[in-house]
Amino acid sequence: MMVDDGPGKGFGCERCWPSSADAAWEARSELSRVTELIDESHFHVMILACLSCNQRFLSVFTETVDWVDGDDPQYWRLLPITEAEATDLHQHRSSLNETKLDALG
């Protein structure tokens, strides 16, 4: 089953895009890695896909280094993206920056 990327259409299936935040976090572990876009020690960006419906997701990990207390906050974001957005991100991965990624959300 392929997800319809048309305007106003929903994203994903019940398996990859459940209604509760806790269930969505659990579902993330079942997604398959499609491509690495940025792989740095405190910033990791990749495209993941649902094995059931092929929905693509942008996964962004950021960690802010706390040089004083050593309590480094970590953040994970998961954003469903269209097939066209996934293709564009993959094609332009060498020039990706925060501004381009922020524009998706």
mmCIF file of C-alpha atoms in Angstrom, residues 26-99:
data_model
loop_
_atom_site.group_PDB
_atom_site.id
_atom_site.type_symbol
_atom_site.label_atom_id
_atom_site.label_comp_id
_atom_site.label_asym_id
_atom_site.label_seq_id
_atom_site.Cartn_x
_atom_site.Cartn_y
_atom_site.Cartn_z
ATOM 1 C CA GLU A 26 7.487 3.076 19.804
ATOM 2 C CA ALA A 27 6.556 2.907 16.109
ATOM 3 C CA ARG A 28 9.722 4.816 15.165
ATOM 4 C CA SER A 29 11.852 1.811 16.117
ATOM 5 C CA GLU A 30 10.077 -0.249 13.444
ATOM 6 C CA LEU A 31 10.922 2.165 10.622
ATOM 7 C CA SER A 32 13.581 1.212 8.096
ATOM 8 C CA ARG A 33 16.547 3.486 7.326
ATOM 9 C CA VAL A 34 16.419 4.725 3.716
ATOM 10 C CA THR A 35 19.320 7.158 3.617
ATOM 11 C CA GLU A 36 21.664 9.137 5.844
ATOM 12 C CA LEU A 37 21.587 12.863 5.125
ATOM 13 C CA ILE A 38 23.823 14.241 7.888
ATOM 14 C CA ASP A 39 25.801 12.142 10.371
ATOM 15 C CA GLU A 40 27.648 14.243 12.937
ATOM 16 C CA SER A 41 28.198 13.524 16.623
ATOM 17 C CA HIS A 42 25.536 15.992 17.853
ATOM 18 C CA PHE A 43 23.376 16.259 14.718
ATOM 19 C CA HIS A 44 22.028 13.240 12.846
ATOM 20 C CA VAL A 45 19.499 13.493 10.012
ATOM 21 C CA MET A 46 18.106 10.577 8.025
ATOM 22 C CA ILE A 47 15.130 9.445 6.018
ATOM 23 C CA LEU A 48 13.205 6.466 7.384
ATOM 24 C CA ALA A 49 10.325 4.505 5.835
ATOM 25 C CA CYS A 50 7.439 2.401 7.068
ATOM 26 C CA LEU A 51 7.697 -1.210 5.965
ATOM 27 C CA SER A 52 3.888 -1.469 5.759
ATOM 28 C CA CYS A 53 2.870 1.606 3.757
ATOM 29 C CA ASN A 54 6.204 3.051 2.545
ATOM 30 C CA GLN A 55 5.529 6.428 4.199
ATOM 31 C CA ARG A 56 8.772 8.423 4.420
ATOM 32 C CA PHE A 57 9.838 10.265 7.581
ATOM 33 C CA LEU A 58 12.552 12.779 8.264
ATOM 34 C CA SER A 59 14.304 11.879 11.526
ATOM 35 C CA VAL A 60 16.392 14.594 13.186
ATOM 36 C CA PHE A 61 18.498 14.074 16.303
ATOM 37 C CA THR A 62 20.122 17.067 17.995
ATOM 38 C CA GLU A 63 22.177 17.255 21.152
ATOM 39 C CA THR A 64 23.183 20.493 22.834
ATOM 40 C CA VAL A 65 26.463 20.204 24.686
ATOM 41 C CA ASP A 66 26.257 21.559 28.233
ATOM 42 C CA TRP A 67 29.874 22.446 28.963
ATOM 43 C CA VAL A 68 29.093 23.568 32.527
ATOM 44 C CA ASP A 69 26.959 20.820 34.074
ATOM 45 C CA GLY A 70 27.465 18.019 31.550
ATOM 46 C CA ASP A 71 23.723 17.426 31.268
ATOM 47 C CA ASP A 72 23.447 17.384 27.460
ATOM 48 C CA PRO A 73 19.798 17.653 26.368
ATOM 49 C CA GLN A 74 18.913 15.436 23.422
ATOM 50 C CA TYR A 75 15.987 15.915 21.059
ATOM 51 C CA TRP A 76 14.452 13.604 18.457
ATOM 52 C CA ARG A 77 12.033 14.884 15.843
ATOM 53 C CA LEU A 78 10.113 12.749 13.396
ATOM 54 C CA LEU A 79 8.285 14.403 10.531
ATOM 55 C CA PRO A 80 6.266 12.631 7.845
ATOM 56 C CA ILE A 81 7.348 13.838 4.415
ATOM 57 C CA THR A 82 6.109 13.346 0.892
ATOM 58 C CA GLU A 83 7.922 11.214 -1.671
ATOM 59 C CA ALA A 84 8.882 14.423 -3.526
ATOM 60 C CA GLU A 85 10.364 15.920 -0.342
ATOM 61 C CA ALA A 86 12.336 12.727 0.332
ATOM 62 C CA THR A 87 13.735 12.773 -3.213
ATOM 63 C CA ASP A 88 14.668 16.451 -2.938
ATOM 64 C CA LEU A 89 16.404 15.934 0.418
ATOM 65 C CA HIS A 90 18.359 12.972 -0.935
ATOM 66 C CA GLN A 91 19.429 14.867 -4.068
ATOM 67 C CA HIS A 92 20.562 17.912 -2.079
ATOM 68 C CA ARG A 93 22.014 16.132 0.957
ATOM 69 C CA SER A 94 25.487 17.626 0.451
ATOM 70 C CA SER A 95 24.103 21.165 0.811
ATOM 71 C CA LEU A 96 21.490 20.615 3.532
ATOM 72 C CA ASN A 97 21.362 23.032 6.440
ATOM 73 C CA GLU A 98 19.007 23.874 9.316
ATOM 74 C CA THR A 99 17.133 26.457 7.256
#
